[in-house]
mmCIF file of C-alpha atoms in Angstrom:
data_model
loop_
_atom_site.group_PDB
_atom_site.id
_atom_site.type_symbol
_atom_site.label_atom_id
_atom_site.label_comp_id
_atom_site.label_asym_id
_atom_site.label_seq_id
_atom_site.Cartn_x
_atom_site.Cartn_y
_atom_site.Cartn_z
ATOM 1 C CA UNK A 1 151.185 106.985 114.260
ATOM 2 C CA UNK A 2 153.512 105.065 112.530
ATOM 3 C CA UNK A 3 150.322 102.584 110.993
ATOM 4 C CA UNK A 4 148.752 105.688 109.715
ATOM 5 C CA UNK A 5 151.915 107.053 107.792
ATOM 6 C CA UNK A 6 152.407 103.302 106.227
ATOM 7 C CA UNK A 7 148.988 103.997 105.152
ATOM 8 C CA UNK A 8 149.523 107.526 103.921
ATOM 9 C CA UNK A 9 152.509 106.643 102.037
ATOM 10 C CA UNK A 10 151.314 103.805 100.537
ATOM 11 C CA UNK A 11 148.436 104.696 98.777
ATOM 12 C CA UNK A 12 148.729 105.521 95.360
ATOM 13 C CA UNK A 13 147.577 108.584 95.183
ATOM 14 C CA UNK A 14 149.865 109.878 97.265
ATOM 15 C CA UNK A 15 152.756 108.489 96.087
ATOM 16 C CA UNK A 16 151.685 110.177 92.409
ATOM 17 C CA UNK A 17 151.305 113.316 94.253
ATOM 18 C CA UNK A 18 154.642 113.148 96.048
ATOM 19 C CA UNK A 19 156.296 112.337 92.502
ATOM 20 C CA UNK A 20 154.694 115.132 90.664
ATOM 21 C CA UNK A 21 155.394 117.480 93.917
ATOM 22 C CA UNK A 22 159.656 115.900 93.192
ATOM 23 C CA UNK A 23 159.223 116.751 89.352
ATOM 24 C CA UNK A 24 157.653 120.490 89.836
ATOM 25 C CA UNK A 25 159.724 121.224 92.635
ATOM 26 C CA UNK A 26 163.077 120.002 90.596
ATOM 27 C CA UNK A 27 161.856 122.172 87.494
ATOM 28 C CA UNK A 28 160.704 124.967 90.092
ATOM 29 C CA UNK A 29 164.763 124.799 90.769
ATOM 30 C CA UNK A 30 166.211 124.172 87.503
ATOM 31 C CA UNK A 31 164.037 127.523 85.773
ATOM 32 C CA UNK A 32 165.259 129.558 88.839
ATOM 33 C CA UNK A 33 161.503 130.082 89.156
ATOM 34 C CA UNK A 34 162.173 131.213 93.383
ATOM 35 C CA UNK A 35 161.488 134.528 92.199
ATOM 36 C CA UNK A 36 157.717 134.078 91.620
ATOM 37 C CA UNK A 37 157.122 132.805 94.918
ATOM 38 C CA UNK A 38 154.292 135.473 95.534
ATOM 39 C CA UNK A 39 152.490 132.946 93.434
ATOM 40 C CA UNK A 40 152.475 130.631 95.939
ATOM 41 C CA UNK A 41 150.636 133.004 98.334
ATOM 42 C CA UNK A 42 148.045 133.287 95.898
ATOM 43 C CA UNK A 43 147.449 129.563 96.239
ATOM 44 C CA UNK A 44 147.446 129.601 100.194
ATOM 45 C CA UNK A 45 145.093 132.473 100.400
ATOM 46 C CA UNK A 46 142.541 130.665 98.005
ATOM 47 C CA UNK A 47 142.835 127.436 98.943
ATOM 48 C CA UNK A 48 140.864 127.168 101.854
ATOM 49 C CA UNK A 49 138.150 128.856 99.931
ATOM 50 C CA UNK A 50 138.268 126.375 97.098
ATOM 51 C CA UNK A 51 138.727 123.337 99.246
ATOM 52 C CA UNK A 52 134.816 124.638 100.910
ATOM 53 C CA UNK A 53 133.195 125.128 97.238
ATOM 54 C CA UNK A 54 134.546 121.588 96.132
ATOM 55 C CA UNK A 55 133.013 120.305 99.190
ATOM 56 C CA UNK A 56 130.153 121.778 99.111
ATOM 57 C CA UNK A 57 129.238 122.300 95.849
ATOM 58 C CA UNK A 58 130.728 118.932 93.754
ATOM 59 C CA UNK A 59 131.484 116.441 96.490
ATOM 60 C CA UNK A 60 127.924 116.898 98.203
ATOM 61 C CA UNK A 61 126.307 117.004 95.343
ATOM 62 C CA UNK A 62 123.315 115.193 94.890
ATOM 63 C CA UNK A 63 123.413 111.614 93.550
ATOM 64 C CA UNK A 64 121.977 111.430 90.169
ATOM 65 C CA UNK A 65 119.096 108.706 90.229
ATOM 66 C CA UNK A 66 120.018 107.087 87.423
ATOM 67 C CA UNK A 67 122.000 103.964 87.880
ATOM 68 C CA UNK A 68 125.865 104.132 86.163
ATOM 69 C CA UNK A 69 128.938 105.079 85.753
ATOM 70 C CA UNK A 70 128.405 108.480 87.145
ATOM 71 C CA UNK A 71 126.926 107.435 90.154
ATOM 72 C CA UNK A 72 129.151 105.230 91.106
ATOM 73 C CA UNK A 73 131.699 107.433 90.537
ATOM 74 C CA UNK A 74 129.746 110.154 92.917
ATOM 75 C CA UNK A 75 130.017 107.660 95.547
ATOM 76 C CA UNK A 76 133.100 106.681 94.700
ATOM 77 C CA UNK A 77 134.333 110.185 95.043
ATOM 78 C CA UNK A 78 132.626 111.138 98.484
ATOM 79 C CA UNK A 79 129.338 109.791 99.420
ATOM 80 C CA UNK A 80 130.401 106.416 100.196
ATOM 81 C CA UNK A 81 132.892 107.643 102.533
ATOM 82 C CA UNK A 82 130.085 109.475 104.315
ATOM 83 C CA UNK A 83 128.470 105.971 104.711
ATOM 84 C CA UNK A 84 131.505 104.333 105.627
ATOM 85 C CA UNK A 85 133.449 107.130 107.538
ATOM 86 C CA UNK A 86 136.214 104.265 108.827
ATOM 87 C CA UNK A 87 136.731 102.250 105.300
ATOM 88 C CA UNK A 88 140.417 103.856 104.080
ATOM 89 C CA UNK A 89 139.806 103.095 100.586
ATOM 90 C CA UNK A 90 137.009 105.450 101.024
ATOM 91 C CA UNK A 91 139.475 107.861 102.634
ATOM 92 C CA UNK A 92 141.410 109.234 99.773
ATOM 93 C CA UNK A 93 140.277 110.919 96.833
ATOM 94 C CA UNK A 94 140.228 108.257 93.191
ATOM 95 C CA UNK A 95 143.338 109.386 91.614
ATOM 96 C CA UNK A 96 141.032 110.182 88.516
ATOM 97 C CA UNK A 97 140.214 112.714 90.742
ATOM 98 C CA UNK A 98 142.567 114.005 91.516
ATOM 99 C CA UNK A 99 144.231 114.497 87.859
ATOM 100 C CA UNK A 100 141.065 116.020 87.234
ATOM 101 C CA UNK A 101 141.431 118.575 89.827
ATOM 102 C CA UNK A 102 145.319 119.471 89.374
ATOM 103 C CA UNK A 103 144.208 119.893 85.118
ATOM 104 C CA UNK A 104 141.941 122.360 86.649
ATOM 105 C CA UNK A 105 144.534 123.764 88.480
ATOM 106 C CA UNK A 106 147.108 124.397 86.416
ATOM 107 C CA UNK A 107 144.417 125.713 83.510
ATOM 108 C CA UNK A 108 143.138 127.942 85.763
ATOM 109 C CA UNK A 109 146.993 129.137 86.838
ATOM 110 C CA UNK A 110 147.913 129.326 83.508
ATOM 111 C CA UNK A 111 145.178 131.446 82.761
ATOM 112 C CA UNK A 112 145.924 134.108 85.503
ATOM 113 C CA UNK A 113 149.526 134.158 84.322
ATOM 114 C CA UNK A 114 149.119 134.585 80.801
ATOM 115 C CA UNK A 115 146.708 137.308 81.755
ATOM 116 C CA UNK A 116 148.776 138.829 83.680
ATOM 117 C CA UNK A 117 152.020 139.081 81.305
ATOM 118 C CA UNK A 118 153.874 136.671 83.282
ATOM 119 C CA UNK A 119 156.406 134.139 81.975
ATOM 120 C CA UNK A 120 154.335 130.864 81.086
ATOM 121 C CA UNK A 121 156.840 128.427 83.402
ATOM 122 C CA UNK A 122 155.597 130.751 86.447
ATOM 123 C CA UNK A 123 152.490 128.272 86.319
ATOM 124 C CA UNK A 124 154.687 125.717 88.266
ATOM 125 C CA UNK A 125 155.002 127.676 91.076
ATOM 126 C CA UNK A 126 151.553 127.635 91.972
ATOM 127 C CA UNK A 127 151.110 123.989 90.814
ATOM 128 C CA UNK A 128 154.324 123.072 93.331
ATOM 129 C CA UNK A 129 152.073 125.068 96.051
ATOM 130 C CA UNK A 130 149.176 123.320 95.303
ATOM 131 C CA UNK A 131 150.661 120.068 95.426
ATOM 132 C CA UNK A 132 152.181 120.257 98.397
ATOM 133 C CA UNK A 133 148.943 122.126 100.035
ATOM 134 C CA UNK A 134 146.932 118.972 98.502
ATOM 135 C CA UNK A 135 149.427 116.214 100.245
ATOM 136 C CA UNK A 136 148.970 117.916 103.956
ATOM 137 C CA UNK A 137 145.026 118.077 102.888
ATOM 138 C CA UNK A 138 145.360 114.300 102.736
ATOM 139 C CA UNK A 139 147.520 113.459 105.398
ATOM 140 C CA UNK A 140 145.291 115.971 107.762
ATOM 141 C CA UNK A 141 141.820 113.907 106.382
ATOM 142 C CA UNK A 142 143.321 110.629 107.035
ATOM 143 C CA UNK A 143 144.329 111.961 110.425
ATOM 144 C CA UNK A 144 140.714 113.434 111.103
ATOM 145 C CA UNK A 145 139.536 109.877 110.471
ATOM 146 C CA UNK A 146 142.170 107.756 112.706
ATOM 147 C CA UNK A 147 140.739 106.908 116.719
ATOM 148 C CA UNK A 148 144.680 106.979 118.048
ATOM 149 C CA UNK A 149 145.403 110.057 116.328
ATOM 150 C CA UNK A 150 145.444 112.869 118.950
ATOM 151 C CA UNK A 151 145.793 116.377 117.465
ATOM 152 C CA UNK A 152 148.967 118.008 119.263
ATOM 153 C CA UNK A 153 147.447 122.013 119.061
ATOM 154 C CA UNK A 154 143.886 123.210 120.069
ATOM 155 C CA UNK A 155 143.761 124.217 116.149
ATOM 156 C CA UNK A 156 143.880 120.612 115.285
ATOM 157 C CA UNK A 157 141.624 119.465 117.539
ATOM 158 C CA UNK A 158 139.063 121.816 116.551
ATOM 159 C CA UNK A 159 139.743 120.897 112.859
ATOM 160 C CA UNK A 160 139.286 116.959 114.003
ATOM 161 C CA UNK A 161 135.797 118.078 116.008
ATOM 162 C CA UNK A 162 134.642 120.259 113.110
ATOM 163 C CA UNK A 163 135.459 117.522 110.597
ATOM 164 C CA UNK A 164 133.468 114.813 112.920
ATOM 165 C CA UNK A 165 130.600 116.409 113.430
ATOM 166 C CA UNK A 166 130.319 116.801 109.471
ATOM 167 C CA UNK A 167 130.294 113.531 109.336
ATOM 168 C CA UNK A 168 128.097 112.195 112.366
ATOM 169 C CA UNK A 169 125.853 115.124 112.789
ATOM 170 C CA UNK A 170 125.094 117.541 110.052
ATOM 171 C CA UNK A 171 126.842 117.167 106.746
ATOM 172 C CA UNK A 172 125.558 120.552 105.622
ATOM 173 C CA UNK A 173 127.572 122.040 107.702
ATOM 174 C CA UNK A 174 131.803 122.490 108.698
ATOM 175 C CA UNK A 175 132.915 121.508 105.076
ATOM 176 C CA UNK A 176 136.615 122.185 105.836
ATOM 177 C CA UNK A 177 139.585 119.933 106.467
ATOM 178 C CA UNK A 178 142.389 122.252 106.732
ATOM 179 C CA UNK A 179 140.735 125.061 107.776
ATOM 180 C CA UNK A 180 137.701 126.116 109.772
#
């Protein structure tokens, strides 16, 4: 267990996301934001939804045939971990990535708040949410993919089973890691 945290913590990604969860979570405290915190519901209801349509829908996408930047970057980005399920590198998502995702994010929450009439600085709430949801999505994929790693609930274990037989039996189907 302890290996699999030193890995955890030392990637880069996840050290970025840890530091941007410090920064949002400090400003989150500093606005007095705590009162928006049904915002953060909105990101724990959706994102099990939106972690299945970026699974299915962008990370299984087909490769493109033509050789490049773009398909390396497609199997950069999943499909090479699908042929090498037990490489770590392969493991986590590129921190381009991920920036790409959490611009997405925060346009998106920005969006629904402005729409909505609320104050703009609300958008950190969901962004803290979604930052913090995103670190236990990598911790709980890097445990998925670890042999000592033995899931403590029944929950967990399902998640692990689901999330193996993705990988070694029928990729088209069980395209969650946090969730079923």
């Amino acid at each position: 267990m302890r290996e699999i945290l030193k890995e955890y913590v030392g990637h880069f990604s996840v050290q970025m996301l840890f530091v941007s969860l410090a920064a949002c979570l400090y400003a989150v405290s500093a606005l007095e934001l705590w009162g928006y915190w049904g915002w953060a519901l909105v990101v724990i209801v959706s994102a099990p939804f939106f972690e299945w349509v970026t699974h299915k829908f962008t990370l299984h996408r087909p490769l493109t045939d033509r050789p490049g930047f773009w398909r390396d970057y497609q199997i950069r980005l999943h499909h090479g971990h699908h042929l090498y399920p037990e490489r770590r590198d392969l493991q986590f998502a590129p921190t381009s990535a991920i920036i790409l995702m959490f611009i997405q994010l925060y346009a998106s929450y920005a969006l629904m708040i402005w729409w909505l009439g609320q104050p703009h600085q609300t958008v950190l709430v969901p962004l803290l949410t979604s930052l913090a949801y995103y670190l236990i999505y990598e911790w709980t994929h890097l445990a998925h993919h670890t042999k000592d790693y033995r899931p403590r609930t029944k929950w967990g274990a399902a998640l692990r089973e689901a999330h193996m037989r993705h990988h070694f039996h029928n990729e088209n189907y069980n395209w969650g890691i946090t969730n079923g």
